[in-house]
Amino acid sequence: MLTVLTVFFWHLFATIVYVTEARFTPAIFNRYVGAYMLPWFHQDWKLFAPEPPMKDLYMYYKVQFEDKTWSDWRDPARPLIAKHQANRFGIDGHRYVIHDMSLRLLYEDKVKYESHEDYPEILKTTWANKNAVQYFQQWSEIDYPNQNIIALRFATVNVLFNPMKDRYLARKIELDNLYPIVDIE
């Protein structure tokens, strides 16, 4: 019982020190609190600071078939989220994290290179783009089995949040970036 109380009070005290940004305790003690809190309890939520987000970023892809026709745009994230919500112990939550990381890295490259003279073609050379191509090739094999795919294209789209007074109205969608077509061997 004493061990349980000791652990409880240590955790409570460490949490207080951590959320007060260790302003009131000595540095040596703060190192122990940081070593305990950071790997297990750190949260980097910026929901309302410095200002709330005003848009969601989504990633879509489409493929070109041998007969030169294109598929419709597809969002592989929606099925992953639905599967994760149906089974929280499955791997789909982790698969969505990979999708989200690809999306964020692509967005960072777009911001980094959009003033480059070879934009958007330079995006084909980035690691994030090459990773996204492999990612969408895997999805295309799932979504379009037994079909020969000769090209791939993906895009990022912003879905803007409405002001509170218009929260029940449809949200505005704008194209963030249309990435170059990639030929598939």
PDB file of C-alpha atoms in Angstrom:
ATOM      1  CA  MET A   1       0.000   0.000   0.000  1.00  0.00           C
ATOM      2  CA  LEU A   2       2.856   2.354   0.812  1.00  0.00           C
ATOM      3  CA  THR A   3       4.379   1.697  -2.626  1.00  0.00           C
ATOM      4  CA  VAL A   4       1.123   2.549  -4.392  1.00  0.00           C
ATOM      5  CA  LEU A   5       0.779   5.796  -2.420  1.00  0.00           C
ATOM      6  CA  THR A   6       4.401   6.701  -3.098  1.00  0.00           C
ATOM      7  CA  VAL A   7       3.983   6.156  -6.845  1.00  0.00           C
ATOM      8  CA  PHE A   8       0.720   8.107  -6.833  1.00  0.00           C
ATOM      9  CA  PHE A   9       2.185  11.112  -5.018  1.00  0.00           C
ATOM     10  CA  TRP A  10       5.351  11.030  -7.151  1.00  0.00           C
ATOM     11  CA  HIS A  11       3.216  11.089 -10.280  1.00  0.00           C
ATOM     12  CA  LEU A  12       0.996  13.877  -8.925  1.00  0.00           C
ATOM     13  CA  PHE A  13       3.988  15.977  -7.906  1.00  0.00           C
ATOM     14  CA  ALA A  14       5.836  15.319 -11.187  1.00  0.00           C
ATOM     15  CA  THR A  15       2.722  16.325 -13.134  1.00  0.00           C
ATOM     16  CA  ILE A  16       2.444  19.599 -11.223  1.00  0.00           C
ATOM     17  CA  VAL A  17       6.130  20.350 -11.794  1.00  0.00           C
ATOM     18  CA  TYR A  18       5.779  19.479 -15.471  1.00  0.00           C
ATOM     19  CA  VAL A  19       2.695  21.613 -16.182  1.00  0.00           C
ATOM     20  CA  THR A  20       4.231  24.588 -14.346  1.00  0.00           C
ATOM     21  CA  GLU A  21       7.219  24.233 -16.694  1.00  0.00           C
ATOM     22  CA  ALA A  22       9.541  23.449 -13.768  1.00  0.00           C
ATOM     23  CA  ARG A  23       9.834  27.105 -12.771  1.00  0.00           C
ATOM     24  CA  PHE A  24       9.743  26.456  -9.039  1.00  0.00           C
ATOM     25  CA  THR A  25      12.029  23.454  -8.599  1.00  0.00           C
ATOM     26  CA  PRO A  26      15.803  22.952  -8.867  1.00  0.00           C
ATOM     27  CA  ALA A  27      17.371  21.874 -12.175  1.00  0.00           C
ATOM     28  CA  ILE A  28      18.569  18.493 -10.859  1.00  0.00           C
ATOM     29  CA  PHE A  29      15.031  17.604  -9.832  1.00  0.00           C
ATOM     30  CA  ASN A  30      13.621  18.858 -13.136  1.00  0.00           C
ATOM     31  CA  ARG A  31      15.821  16.398 -15.032  1.00  0.00           C
ATOM     32  CA  TYR A  32      14.215  13.483 -13.167  1.00  0.00           C
ATOM     33  CA  VAL A  33      10.729  14.865 -13.756  1.00  0.00           C
ATOM     34  CA  GLY A  34      11.509  15.372 -17.464  1.00  0.00           C
ATOM     35  CA  ALA A  35      12.917  11.856 -17.788  1.00  0.00           C
ATOM     36  CA  TYR A  36       9.710  10.499 -16.247  1.00  0.00           C
ATOM     37  CA  MET A  37       7.127  12.713 -17.969  1.00  0.00           C
ATOM     38  CA  LEU A  38       8.432  13.205 -21.507  1.00  0.00           C
ATOM     39  CA  PRO A  39       8.425   9.622 -22.778  1.00  0.00           C
ATOM     40  CA  TRP A  40       5.104   8.689 -21.198  1.00  0.00           C
ATOM     41  CA  PHE A  41       2.936  11.756 -20.693  1.00  0.00           C
ATOM     42  CA  HIS A  42       4.106  14.563 -22.979  1.00  0.00           C
ATOM     43  CA  GLN A  43       1.365  16.165 -25.054  1.00  0.00           C
ATOM     44  CA  ASP A  44       2.054  18.826 -27.623  1.00  0.00           C
ATOM     45  CA  TRP A  45      -1.490  19.976 -28.174  1.00  0.00           C
ATOM     46  CA  LYS A  46      -1.814  23.313 -29.882  1.00  0.00           C
ATOM     47  CA  LEU A  47      -5.534  23.200 -30.404  1.00  0.00           C
ATOM     48  CA  PHE A  48      -6.127  26.809 -29.411  1.00  0.00           C
ATOM     49  CA  ALA A  49      -2.636  28.251 -29.205  1.00  0.00           C
ATOM     50  CA  PRO A  50      -1.514  30.551 -30.627  1.00  0.00           C
ATOM     51  CA  GLU A  51      -4.699  30.489 -32.697  1.00  0.00           C
ATOM     52  CA  PRO A  52      -7.135  27.735 -33.642  1.00  0.00           C
ATOM     53  CA  PRO A  53      -6.644  25.892 -36.920  1.00  0.00           C
ATOM     54  CA  MET A  54      -8.760  27.228 -39.741  1.00  0.00           C
ATOM     55  CA  LYS A  55      -8.504  24.276 -42.141  1.00  0.00           C
ATOM     56  CA  ASP A  56      -8.006  20.555 -42.490  1.00  0.00           C
ATOM     57  CA  LEU A  57      -5.541  19.182 -45.019  1.00  0.00           C
ATOM     58  CA  TYR A  58      -6.478  16.055 -46.981  1.00  0.00           C
ATOM     59  CA  MET A  59      -4.571  13.996 -49.535  1.00  0.00           C
ATOM     60  CA  TYR A  60      -6.162  12.345 -52.576  1.00  0.00           C
ATOM     61  CA  TYR A  61      -4.789  10.270 -55.418  1.00  0.00           C
ATOM     62  CA  LYS A  62      -5.869   8.967 -58.807  1.00  0.00           C
ATOM     63  CA  VAL A  63      -4.311   6.588 -61.303  1.00  0.00           C
ATOM     64  CA  GLN A  64      -4.130   6.315 -65.060  1.00  0.00           C
ATOM     65  CA  PHE A  65      -4.894   2.956 -66.645  1.00  0.00           C
ATOM     66  CA  GLU A  66      -3.429   1.400 -69.816  1.00  0.00           C
ATOM     67  CA  ASP A  67      -6.303   2.727 -71.915  1.00  0.00           C
ATOM     68  CA  LYS A  68      -5.264   6.296 -70.862  1.00  0.00           C
ATOM     69  CA  THR A  69      -8.377   6.851 -68.731  1.00  0.00           C
ATOM     70  CA  TRP A  70      -8.061   8.196 -65.197  1.00  0.00           C
ATOM     71  CA  SER A  71      -9.777   6.918 -62.078  1.00  0.00           C
ATOM     72  CA  ASP A  72     -11.736   9.166 -59.761  1.00  0.00           C
ATOM     73  CA  TRP A  73      -9.913  10.890 -56.913  1.00  0.00           C
ATOM     74  CA  ARG A  74      -9.653   8.639 -53.840  1.00  0.00           C
ATOM     75  CA  ASP A  75      -8.895   9.397 -50.212  1.00  0.00           C
ATOM     76  CA  PRO A  76      -7.297   6.351 -48.571  1.00  0.00           C
ATOM     77  CA  ALA A  77      -7.498   7.929 -45.112  1.00  0.00           C
ATOM     78  CA  ARG A  78     -11.287   7.651 -44.703  1.00  0.00           C
ATOM     79  CA  PRO A  79     -11.376   3.819 -44.732  1.00  0.00           C
ATOM     80  CA  LEU A  80      -8.421   3.713 -42.324  1.00  0.00           C
ATOM     81  CA  ILE A  81     -10.175   6.002 -39.863  1.00  0.00           C
ATOM     82  CA  ALA A  82     -13.405   4.001 -40.104  1.00  0.00           C
ATOM     83  CA  LYS A  83     -11.555   0.711 -39.526  1.00  0.00           C
ATOM     84  CA  HIS A  84      -9.639   2.194 -36.598  1.00  0.00           C
ATOM     85  CA  GLN A  85     -12.843   3.451 -34.998  1.00  0.00           C
ATOM     86  CA  ALA A  86     -14.401   0.015 -35.404  1.00  0.00           C
ATOM     87  CA  ASN A  87     -11.385  -1.745 -33.863  1.00  0.00           C
ATOM     88  CA  ARG A  88      -9.118   0.382 -31.666  1.00  0.00           C
ATOM     89  CA  PHE A  89      -6.736  -2.535 -31.139  1.00  0.00           C
ATOM     90  CA  GLY A  90      -6.039  -3.079 -34.849  1.00  0.00           C
ATOM     91  CA  ILE A  91      -3.225  -1.659 -36.953  1.00  0.00           C
ATOM     92  CA  ASP A  92      -5.299   0.847 -38.901  1.00  0.00           C
ATOM     93  CA  GLY A  93      -4.535   3.678 -36.490  1.00  0.00           C
ATOM     94  CA  HIS A  94      -0.837   3.158 -37.172  1.00  0.00           C
ATOM     95  CA  ARG A  95      -1.500   2.983 -40.902  1.00  0.00           C
ATOM     96  CA  TYR A  96      -3.300   6.324 -40.659  1.00  0.00           C
ATOM     97  CA  VAL A  97      -0.274   7.822 -38.888  1.00  0.00           C
ATOM     98  CA  ILE A  98       1.854   6.827 -41.899  1.00  0.00           C
ATOM     99  CA  HIS A  99      -0.705   8.491 -44.182  1.00  0.00           C
ATOM    100  CA  ASP A 100      -0.701  11.645 -42.065  1.00  0.00           C
ATOM    101  CA  MET A 101       3.107  11.788 -41.916  1.00  0.00           C
ATOM    102  CA  SER A 102       3.286  11.478 -45.714  1.00  0.00           C
ATOM    103  CA  LEU A 103       0.765  14.280 -46.029  1.00  0.00           C
ATOM    104  CA  ARG A 104       2.655  16.594 -43.662  1.00  0.00           C
ATOM    105  CA  LEU A 105       6.017  15.932 -45.334  1.00  0.00           C
ATOM    106  CA  LEU A 106       4.546  16.618 -48.778  1.00  0.00           C
ATOM    107  CA  TYR A 107       3.037  19.850 -47.504  1.00  0.00           C
ATOM    108  CA  GLU A 108       6.366  20.953 -46.009  1.00  0.00           C
ATOM    109  CA  ASP A 109       8.131  20.275 -49.320  1.00  0.00           C
ATOM    110  CA  LYS A 110       5.466  22.237 -51.194  1.00  0.00           C
ATOM    111  CA  VAL A 111       6.011  25.225 -48.919  1.00  0.00           C
ATOM    112  CA  LYS A 112       9.787  24.859 -49.157  1.00  0.00           C
ATOM    113  CA  TYR A 113       9.967  24.667 -52.973  1.00  0.00           C
ATOM    114  CA  GLU A 114       6.984  26.656 -54.250  1.00  0.00           C
ATOM    115  CA  SER A 115       9.211  29.651 -55.094  1.00  0.00           C
ATOM    116  CA  HIS A 116      11.782  27.459 -56.872  1.00  0.00           C
ATOM    117  CA  GLU A 117      12.146  28.060 -60.619  1.00  0.00           C
ATOM    118  CA  ASP A 118      11.446  24.378 -61.449  1.00  0.00           C
ATOM    119  CA  TYR A 119       8.331  24.134 -59.292  1.00  0.00           C
ATOM    120  CA  PRO A 120       6.326  21.826 -59.357  1.00  0.00           C
ATOM    121  CA  GLU A 121       8.663  19.437 -61.225  1.00  0.00           C
ATOM    122  CA  ILE A 122      11.276  19.716 -58.456  1.00  0.00           C
ATOM    123  CA  LEU A 123       8.811  18.026 -56.115  1.00  0.00           C
ATOM    124  CA  LYS A 124       9.414  14.755 -57.987  1.00  0.00           C
ATOM    125  CA  THR A 125      12.960  14.709 -56.595  1.00  0.00           C
ATOM    126  CA  THR A 126      12.100  15.000 -52.900  1.00  0.00           C
ATOM    127  CA  TRP A 127      12.115  12.099 -50.487  1.00  0.00           C
ATOM    128  CA  ALA A 128       8.564  12.901 -49.368  1.00  0.00           C
ATOM    129  CA  ASN A 129       7.279  12.724 -52.937  1.00  0.00           C
ATOM    130  CA  LYS A 130       9.057   9.435 -53.656  1.00  0.00           C
ATOM    131  CA  ASN A 131       7.669   8.046 -50.411  1.00  0.00           C
ATOM    132  CA  ALA A 132       4.154   9.211 -51.334  1.00  0.00           C
ATOM    133  CA  VAL A 133       4.460   7.543 -54.749  1.00  0.00           C
ATOM    134  CA  GLN A 134       5.301   4.213 -53.092  1.00  0.00           C
ATOM    135  CA  TYR A 135       2.488   4.727 -50.582  1.00  0.00           C
ATOM    136  CA  PHE A 136      -0.112   5.408 -53.282  1.00  0.00           C
ATOM    137  CA  GLN A 137       1.173   2.585 -55.475  1.00  0.00           C
ATOM    138  CA  GLN A 138       0.396   0.222 -52.604  1.00  0.00           C
ATOM    139  CA  TRP A 139      -3.081   1.730 -52.266  1.00  0.00           C
ATOM    140  CA  SER A 140      -3.670   1.496 -56.013  1.00  0.00           C
ATOM    141  CA  GLU A 141      -2.897  -2.243 -55.902  1.00  0.00           C
ATOM    142  CA  ILE A 142      -5.593  -2.598 -53.229  1.00  0.00           C
ATOM    143  CA  ASP A 143      -8.131  -0.272 -54.849  1.00  0.00           C
ATOM    144  CA  TYR A 144      -7.568  -1.441 -58.443  1.00  0.00           C
ATOM    145  CA  PRO A 145      -6.509  -5.103 -58.342  1.00  0.00           C
ATOM    146  CA  ASN A 146      -5.616  -6.839 -61.607  1.00  0.00           C
ATOM    147  CA  GLN A 147      -5.459  -3.544 -63.517  1.00  0.00           C
ATOM    148  CA  ASN A 148      -2.354  -2.195 -65.188  1.00  0.00           C
ATOM    149  CA  ILE A 149      -1.595   1.285 -63.907  1.00  0.00           C
ATOM    150  CA  ILE A 150       0.755   3.450 -65.944  1.00  0.00           C
ATOM    151  CA  ALA A 151       0.690   6.754 -64.027  1.00  0.00           C
ATOM    152  CA  LEU A 152      -0.171   8.209 -60.666  1.00  0.00           C
ATOM    153  CA  ARG A 153      -1.132  11.671 -59.481  1.00  0.00           C
ATOM    154  CA  PHE A 154      -1.909  13.023 -56.050  1.00  0.00           C
ATOM    155  CA  ALA A 155      -3.112  16.283 -54.603  1.00  0.00           C
ATOM    156  CA  THR A 156      -3.494  18.015 -51.265  1.00  0.00           C
ATOM    157  CA  VAL A 157      -6.777  19.756 -50.538  1.00  0.00           C
ATOM    158  CA  ASN A 158      -7.752  22.227 -47.805  1.00  0.00           C
ATOM    159  CA  VAL A 159     -11.170  21.991 -46.207  1.00  0.00           C
ATOM    160  CA  LEU A 160     -11.774  25.345 -44.548  1.00  0.00           C
ATOM    161  CA  PHE A 161     -13.602  25.648 -41.229  1.00  0.00           C
ATOM    162  CA  ASN A 162     -16.678  27.843 -41.118  1.00  0.00           C
ATOM    163  CA  PRO A 163     -17.154  30.612 -38.572  1.00  0.00           C
ATOM    164  CA  MET A 164     -19.287  29.494 -35.630  1.00  0.00           C
ATOM    165  CA  LYS A 165     -22.399  31.216 -36.971  1.00  0.00           C
ATOM    166  CA  ASP A 166     -22.123  29.127 -40.176  1.00  0.00           C
ATOM    167  CA  ARG A 167     -20.946  25.884 -38.575  1.00  0.00           C
ATOM    168  CA  TYR A 168     -23.792  23.812 -40.024  1.00  0.00           C
ATOM    169  CA  LEU A 169     -23.227  24.940 -43.602  1.00  0.00           C
ATOM    170  CA  ALA A 170     -21.078  23.034 -46.088  1.00  0.00           C
ATOM    171  CA  ARG A 171     -17.391  23.750 -45.746  1.00  0.00           C
ATOM    172  CA  LYS A 172     -15.430  25.354 -48.576  1.00  0.00           C
ATOM    173  CA  ILE A 173     -12.844  23.154 -50.318  1.00  0.00           C
ATOM    174  CA  GLU A 174      -9.791  24.521 -52.087  1.00  0.00           C
ATOM    175  CA  LEU A 175      -6.969  22.816 -53.943  1.00  0.00           C
ATOM    176  CA  ASP A 176      -3.734  23.219 -51.995  1.00  0.00           C
ATOM    177  CA  ASN A 177      -1.370  21.573 -54.476  1.00  0.00           C
ATOM    178  CA  LEU A 178      -1.600  19.329 -57.508  1.00  0.00           C
ATOM    179  CA  TYR A 179       1.562  17.241 -57.660  1.00  0.00           C
ATOM    180  CA  PRO A 180       3.184  16.261 -60.978  1.00  0.00           C
ATOM    181  CA  ILE A 181       2.124  13.089 -62.754  1.00  0.00           C
ATOM    182  CA  VAL A 182       4.461  10.192 -62.021  1.00  0.00           C
ATOM    183  CA  ASP A 183       4.893   7.400 -64.548  1.00  0.00           C
ATOM    184  CA  ILE A 184       4.734   3.903 -63.071  1.00  0.00           C
ATOM    185  CA  GLU A 185       6.939   1.192 -64.566  1.00  0.00           C
TER     186      GLU A 185
END
